[in-house]
Coordinates of C-alpha atoms in Angstrom, one line a residue:
M1 CA 65.6 228.8 -16.1
G2 CA 65.8 228.3 -19.7
K3 CA 63.2 228.8 -22.7
W4 CA 62.6 226.1 -25.2
I5 CA 60.6 225.6 -28.1
C6 CA 59.7 222.1 -30.1
A7 CA 60.0 222.3 -33.7
I8 CA 57.2 219.5 -33.8
C9 CA 54.4 220.8 -32.1
K10 CA 55.7 224.3 -31.7
H11 CA 55.2 224.2 -27.8
S12 CA 57.0 227.0 -25.6
F13 CA 58.2 225.9 -22.3
E14 CA 60.7 226.7 -19.7
A15 CA 63.3 224.3 -17.7
E16 CA 65.8 224.9 -15.5
H17 CA 68.3 222.0 -16.8
S18 CA 68.2 220.7 -20.6
P19 CA 65.5 218.8 -20.8
D20 CA 65.2 215.2 -22.3
G21 CA 62.8 216.5 -24.8
C22 CA 59.4 218.0 -25.5
E23 CA 57.1 218.2 -22.1
R24 CA 54.0 218.4 -24.6
C25 CA 54.6 216.0 -27.2
Q26 CA 57.6 213.9 -25.9
A27 CA 59.6 214.9 -29.0
D28 CA 63.3 214.3 -28.5
I29 CA 65.9 216.8 -27.8
K30 CA 67.0 216.8 -31.2
S31 CA 63.7 218.5 -32.2
L32 CA 64.1 221.2 -29.5
V33 CA 65.4 224.5 -30.4
A34 CA 66.5 227.4 -27.8
G35 CA 63.7 229.9 -27.0
D36 CA 66.0 232.8 -26.3
N37 CA 70.0 233.0 -26.5
S38 CA 70.4 230.9 -23.5
S39 CA 72.8 227.6 -23.7
G40 CA 71.6 224.6 -25.7
P41 CA 70.7 224.0 -29.1
Q42 CA 72.6 225.3 -32.0
F43 CA 69.9 227.4 -33.0
S44 CA 67.3 230.0 -31.5
G45 CA 63.8 230.3 -32.2
L46 CA 61.9 228.6 -34.9
A47 CA 63.0 229.3 -38.4
E48 CA 61.0 232.5 -39.6
D49 CA 61.5 232.1 -43.4
L50 CA 62.5 229.3 -45.9
E51 CA 66.1 230.8 -46.5
E52 CA 66.6 230.2 -42.7
V53 CA 65.1 226.7 -42.9
R54 CA 67.6 226.1 -45.7
S55 CA 70.6 227.7 -43.7
R56 CA 70.1 225.2 -40.8
A57 CA 69.6 222.1 -43.2
R58 CA 72.9 223.0 -44.6
L59 CA 74.5 223.2 -41.2
K60 CA 73.0 219.9 -39.9
L61 CA 73.6 217.8 -43.0
K62 CA 77.4 219.0 -43.7
G63 CA 78.9 216.2 -45.3
I64 CA 75.7 215.0 -46.9
C65 CA 73.6 217.8 -48.5
A66 CA 74.7 221.0 -49.1
V67 CA 71.5 222.5 -50.0
Y68 CA 72.5 223.9 -53.2
P69 CA 70.4 226.3 -55.0
A70 CA 70.4 223.7 -58.0
C71 CA 69.4 220.3 -56.4
D72 CA 70.5 218.5 -59.9
G73 CA 72.6 215.4 -58.7
K74 CA 75.4 216.5 -61.0
P75 CA 78.8 215.0 -60.2
D76 CA 80.2 218.3 -58.8
K77 CA 77.5 218.2 -56.1
I78 CA 78.5 216.8 -52.6
C79 CA 75.9 214.0 -52.6
Q80 CA 76.6 212.6 -55.7
R81 CA 79.7 210.0 -55.4
E82 CA 80.2 206.3 -55.6
A83 CA 78.9 204.7 -52.4
Y84 CA 80.2 201.1 -53.0
G85 CA 77.8 199.1 -51.2
K86 CA 77.5 201.7 -48.7
P87 CA 74.2 203.9 -48.3
I88 CA 73.9 206.6 -50.9
G89 CA 73.2 209.3 -48.8
F90 CA 70.8 212.2 -50.7
G91 CA 72.4 211.0 -54.0
G92 CA 71.5 209.1 -57.1
A93 CA 72.5 205.5 -57.9
G94 CA 75.9 204.9 -59.7
S95 CA 76.5 208.0 -61.8
G96 CA 73.6 209.8 -60.7
A97 CA 72.0 209.8 -64.1
G98 CA 68.5 208.8 -63.2
F99 CA 68.5 211.5 -60.7
T100 CA 69.7 214.0 -63.0
A101 CA 67.4 212.8 -65.9
N102 CA 64.9 213.9 -63.8
V103 CA 65.8 217.4 -63.5
T104 CA 66.6 217.9 -67.2
S105 CA 63.5 216.6 -68.4
L106 CA 61.6 218.7 -66.5
G107 CA 63.9 221.8 -67.3
R108 CA 63.7 220.9 -71.1
L109 CA 59.7 221.8 -71.1
S110 CA 59.2 225.4 -71.6
L111 CA 55.7 227.2 -70.8
K112 CA 53.5 229.2 -73.0
T113 CA 52.5 232.6 -71.4
R114 CA 48.7 233.5 -71.6
L115 CA 48.2 237.0 -70.6
V116 CA 44.9 238.0 -72.1
G117 CA 41.3 237.3 -70.7
Q118 CA 39.5 238.0 -67.5
H119 CA 41.4 238.3 -64.2
F120 CA 41.0 234.9 -62.2
E121 CA 42.4 233.8 -58.8
P122 CA 43.4 230.0 -59.7
D123 CA 41.6 227.2 -57.6
M124 CA 44.4 224.9 -56.8
T125 CA 42.1 222.4 -54.7
V126 CA 41.9 218.9 -55.8
R127 CA 40.3 215.5 -54.7
F128 CA 42.6 212.5 -53.8
L129 CA 41.0 209.5 -52.8
G130 CA 38.0 211.2 -51.8
L131 CA 39.9 213.6 -49.8
S132 CA 39.8 217.5 -50.5
L133 CA 43.5 218.7 -50.7
A134 CA 44.6 222.5 -50.8
L135 CA 46.9 222.0 -53.7
P136 CA 47.8 219.1 -55.7
V137 CA 51.1 218.3 -53.7
L138 CA 51.8 215.7 -51.2
G139 CA 54.7 214.7 -49.2
A140 CA 57.0 211.7 -50.8
P141 CA 57.4 208.5 -48.7
T142 CA 61.0 209.5 -47.6
S143 CA 62.7 207.5 -44.7
G144 CA 65.8 206.7 -43.1
I145 CA 66.9 210.6 -42.3
E146 CA 67.7 209.4 -38.4
K147 CA 71.0 207.8 -40.0
Y148 CA 72.4 211.2 -41.5
N149 CA 74.4 212.9 -39.0
N150 CA 71.8 212.0 -36.4
V151 CA 70.1 215.3 -36.7
V152 CA 66.8 214.2 -35.9
N153 CA 64.8 210.8 -34.4
E154 CA 63.2 208.7 -37.1
Y155 CA 59.9 209.0 -35.3
D156 CA 60.1 213.0 -34.9
F157 CA 61.1 213.2 -38.7
C158 CA 57.7 211.6 -39.4
R159 CA 55.5 213.6 -37.2
M160 CA 57.3 216.7 -38.7
N161 CA 56.2 215.6 -42.1
I162 CA 52.7 214.6 -41.3
K163 CA 52.2 217.6 -39.4
G164 CA 53.7 220.4 -41.8
C165 CA 51.8 218.9 -44.8
L166 CA 48.6 219.0 -42.9
E167 CA 48.7 222.5 -42.1
A168 CA 49.6 223.1 -45.5
G169 CA 46.1 221.6 -46.3
S170 CA 47.7 218.0 -47.8
L171 CA 49.1 214.9 -47.1
S172 CA 52.3 213.1 -46.1
L173 CA 53.1 209.9 -47.5
R174 CA 55.4 208.0 -45.1
G175 CA 58.2 205.4 -46.1
D176 CA 60.0 202.5 -45.1
T177 CA 63.6 201.2 -44.6
W178 CA 65.8 198.7 -43.4
F179 CA 65.7 199.6 -39.4
Y180 CA 61.7 199.8 -39.7
T181 CA 60.4 196.3 -38.2
L182 CA 57.1 194.8 -37.3
D183 CA 57.9 195.8 -33.6
N184 CA 59.4 198.9 -34.1
N185 CA 58.2 201.3 -37.3
P186 CA 58.6 205.0 -36.9
A187 CA 56.2 205.7 -40.0
L188 CA 53.4 203.6 -38.5
D189 CA 53.8 205.0 -35.0
A190 CA 53.6 208.4 -35.9
L191 CA 50.6 207.6 -38.3
E192 CA 48.6 206.5 -35.1
E193 CA 49.8 209.3 -33.3
E194 CA 48.5 211.5 -35.8
G195 CA 45.0 209.7 -36.3
G196 CA 46.0 207.9 -39.4
R197 CA 46.0 211.3 -41.3
G198 CA 48.8 210.4 -43.7
I199 CA 49.6 207.2 -46.0
P200 CA 51.9 204.9 -45.5
I201 CA 54.1 203.1 -48.3
F202 CA 56.1 200.0 -47.6
K203 CA 59.2 198.4 -49.3
P204 CA 57.9 194.9 -50.8
R205 CA 58.4 192.9 -48.2
S206 CA 56.7 189.3 -47.4
Q207 CA 53.2 188.8 -48.1
D208 CA 52.5 188.1 -44.4
I209 CA 54.5 191.1 -43.1
L210 CA 52.8 193.2 -45.8
K211 CA 49.3 192.4 -44.4
R212 CA 50.3 193.0 -40.7
F213 CA 51.5 196.7 -41.7
I214 CA 48.6 197.3 -44.0
A215 CA 46.2 195.8 -41.2
R216 CA 48.0 198.1 -38.6
A217 CA 47.6 201.1 -41.1
E218 CA 44.0 200.4 -41.6
K219 CA 43.3 200.4 -37.9
A220 CA 45.0 203.6 -37.2
G221 CA 42.7 205.4 -39.8
C222 CA 44.7 206.2 -43.0
P223 CA 42.9 206.8 -46.4
A224 CA 45.2 204.2 -48.2
V225 CA 48.2 202.1 -48.3
G226 CA 50.8 201.1 -50.7
I227 CA 54.2 199.5 -51.6
D228 CA 57.5 200.9 -53.1
L229 CA 57.4 198.1 -55.8
D230 CA 61.0 199.3 -57.0
G231 CA 62.6 198.5 -53.6
F232 CA 62.8 194.9 -54.0
A233 CA 66.5 195.0 -55.4
S234 CA 67.3 196.8 -52.1
I235 CA 70.9 195.7 -51.1
I236 CA 70.6 197.2 -47.5
M237 CA 67.4 195.6 -46.6
A238 CA 68.7 192.1 -47.4
K239 CA 72.0 193.2 -45.6
H240 CA 69.8 193.8 -42.6
G241 CA 67.8 190.9 -42.5
Q242 CA 64.6 192.7 -44.1
P243 CA 64.2 190.7 -47.3
V244 CA 62.2 192.2 -49.9
F245 CA 60.9 190.7 -53.2
R246 CA 59.6 191.3 -56.6
K247 CA 55.6 191.1 -56.8
S248 CA 53.5 189.3 -59.5
V249 CA 50.1 190.3 -60.5
K250 CA 48.6 187.6 -58.7
E251 CA 50.6 188.9 -55.1
L252 CA 49.2 192.5 -55.9
K253 CA 45.7 191.2 -56.4
E254 CA 46.4 189.2 -53.1
L255 CA 47.4 192.3 -51.0
V256 CA 44.7 194.7 -53.0
S257 CA 41.9 192.4 -51.8
F258 CA 43.4 192.2 -48.5
S259 CA 42.2 195.5 -47.1
S260 CA 39.3 198.0 -48.1
L261 CA 42.0 200.6 -48.3
P262 CA 42.7 202.1 -51.8
F263 CA 46.3 200.6 -52.7
I264 CA 49.1 202.6 -54.2
V265 CA 52.1 201.0 -56.2
K266 CA 54.8 203.3 -56.5
G267 CA 57.6 203.1 -58.8
I268 CA 56.0 202.7 -62.1
M269 CA 57.9 203.9 -65.1
T270 CA 56.7 201.7 -67.9
P271 CA 52.9 201.7 -69.4
E272 CA 53.2 197.9 -69.4
D273 CA 53.7 197.6 -65.5
A274 CA 51.1 200.5 -65.3
E275 CA 48.6 198.1 -66.9
D276 CA 49.7 194.9 -64.8
C277 CA 49.0 197.0 -61.4
V278 CA 45.7 198.4 -62.8
S279 CA 44.7 194.7 -63.8
A280 CA 45.5 193.9 -60.3
G281 CA 43.3 196.5 -58.9
V282 CA 45.8 199.1 -57.9
K283 CA 44.1 202.2 -57.4
V284 CA 47.1 204.9 -57.8
I285 CA 49.6 204.8 -59.9
A286 CA 52.8 206.4 -58.8
V287 CA 55.3 207.2 -61.4
S288 CA 59.0 207.3 -60.1
N289 CA 62.3 206.5 -60.3
H290 CA 62.6 206.6 -56.5
G291 CA 64.6 210.2 -57.1
G292 CA 67.1 208.4 -59.6
R293 CA 68.1 205.9 -56.4
V294 CA 67.6 202.6 -57.6
L295 CA 68.6 202.3 -61.4
D296 CA 71.5 204.1 -62.7
S297 CA 70.9 205.6 -66.2
S298 CA 66.7 205.3 -65.9
P299 CA 65.0 207.9 -67.9
G300 CA 63.3 210.9 -65.9
V301 CA 59.9 210.7 -64.7
A302 CA 58.8 213.2 -67.2
E303 CA 60.1 211.4 -70.0
V304 CA 57.8 208.3 -69.4
L305 CA 54.9 210.1 -67.8
P306 CA 52.8 210.9 -70.6
G307 CA 52.9 207.6 -72.4
I308 CA 51.8 205.9 -68.8
A309 CA 49.3 208.6 -68.3
D310 CA 47.7 207.7 -71.8
R311 CA 47.7 204.2 -71.3
V312 CA 46.2 203.9 -67.6
G313 CA 45.0 207.3 -66.7
K314 CA 41.5 206.7 -67.1
Y315 CA 41.3 203.4 -65.0
A316 CA 44.0 205.1 -62.0
I317 CA 44.8 207.9 -60.1
I318 CA 48.2 209.1 -61.4
T319 CA 51.1 210.7 -59.2
A320 CA 54.5 211.6 -60.2
D321 CA 57.6 212.5 -58.3
G322 CA 61.2 213.2 -59.4
G323 CA 63.3 216.6 -59.8
V324 CA 60.3 218.6 -58.8
R325 CA 61.5 221.9 -57.0
S326 CA 58.6 224.3 -57.4
G327 CA 55.1 224.9 -58.6
Y328 CA 56.5 225.5 -61.7
D329 CA 57.6 221.6 -62.1
V330 CA 54.1 220.9 -60.4
L331 CA 52.5 222.6 -63.3
K332 CA 54.7 220.6 -65.9
M333 CA 54.0 217.3 -64.3
L334 CA 50.3 217.7 -63.9
A335 CA 50.1 218.7 -67.8
L336 CA 51.8 215.8 -68.5
G337 CA 49.1 213.4 -67.1
A338 CA 49.5 213.5 -63.3
D339 CA 46.6 213.8 -61.1
A340 CA 49.1 215.0 -58.3
V341 CA 52.8 215.3 -57.6
L342 CA 54.9 214.3 -54.7
L343 CA 57.9 216.3 -53.1
G344 CA 60.8 214.2 -51.6
R345 CA 64.3 216.0 -51.1
D346 CA 62.9 219.1 -50.6
L347 CA 60.7 218.3 -47.5
I348 CA 63.9 216.6 -46.2
R349 CA 65.4 219.4 -46.0
A350 CA 63.0 221.6 -44.5
A351 CA 61.8 219.2 -41.9
V352 CA 65.8 218.9 -40.9
G353 CA 66.0 222.5 -40.7
G354 CA 62.6 223.6 -39.7
G355 CA 60.5 221.1 -38.5
T356 CA 56.9 221.3 -39.0
E357 CA 57.3 224.9 -39.6
G358 CA 59.8 223.9 -42.4
V359 CA 57.6 221.6 -44.0
R360 CA 54.7 224.1 -43.9
L361 CA 57.0 227.0 -45.5
Q362 CA 58.3 224.4 -48.2
M363 CA 54.7 223.3 -49.2
E364 CA 53.4 226.8 -48.8
R365 CA 56.3 227.8 -51.3
C366 CA 55.2 225.2 -53.7
R367 CA 51.8 226.5 -53.5
Q368 CA 52.9 230.0 -54.2
T369 CA 54.7 229.3 -57.2
L370 CA 52.0 226.6 -58.6
R371 CA 49.7 229.8 -58.4
Q372 CA 52.1 232.1 -60.2
A373 CA 52.3 229.5 -62.8
M374 CA 48.6 228.7 -63.3
M375 CA 48.2 232.7 -63.7
M376 CA 50.8 233.1 -66.6
T377 CA 49.4 230.3 -68.2
R378 CA 45.6 231.0 -67.9
C379 CA 44.9 227.8 -66.0
R380 CA 41.9 228.8 -63.8
C381 CA 41.7 225.4 -62.1
I382 CA 43.7 222.4 -61.9
D383 CA 41.2 220.5 -64.5
E384 CA 41.9 223.0 -66.9
V385 CA 46.2 222.1 -66.9
N386 CA 47.1 220.6 -69.5
R387 CA 49.9 219.8 -72.4
D388 CA 48.8 223.0 -74.0
V389 CA 50.8 224.9 -71.6
F390 CA 54.0 223.6 -73.4
H391 CA 55.5 225.7 -76.0

């Protein structure tokens, strides 16, 4: 008789033989860990801290991501190599310059300490699309992890992210990729299972398919929907019979008006595109270069964010992602004009290495470092964060 623990729902149970999955939430066998030292999965018990989460992720993602202390996309990193038409893994497109620019553009910004004054406890809560969040950080819409060393079932990966972000008092955005279809969509399946407590972001597929996805998300009770606008040039989508398209302002308006849900457009890197999206009725402008994964030599998000926020910040909610690894980076993005910040690569590693608890621990670490950053820069609440925090 062996003991088992589910990395998704954290249920502990006994089984005489190796089970097919979790008896409570039906998670795949890959999402189970041994509850003792019995034979079975490679690891025993749930990860107790973020160091253990990262160590487990490093082993599972061998050859794909070495979970370096510095995740910067530079040429000496295992993830960064020319893919020659194959999936690029965790790295950036081409030379990885866009990936690296995200990190270096944030690194160039210095925070200014403000130490004198009445003591306070920072208030990190925000309102996002009418929802109250414990911190201005959400999970980015990642996808396709099932194809990395087969370490986790895609549906389980989605649930880990949704549950972990919820436990941290936030939300997860869920992505879309080449093996997601109308009939088999792990992200929407997981969101339906979790009562719609997350936001699906779709690739810019045909209008008809997008409307069917949006209708399903609305029925599930999701608070918003959106599209990854920069996904229209995806080679792998087209290669697998999943055509994607550039969208006009007219087509964006059509999608916005199709549903009562707030609409998000992700991948914006210029004020002009941001203005076009606002004119189409888009509620959230997600400033992002897709982690440097769609266009080599793109600027870092921190470089373009102020111009976009200055142009459309009064008319839309602004989110930003790219190179964010800590609460210090979150503070910088907020100061540059973002209303909320998205975490991507770190949450992938957290889910792979620790399941739901790994995601929660990663979000909690971000909350702790954001608290420290706000205290040291004398920002009592998120509304007080502005460009005065910089030297």
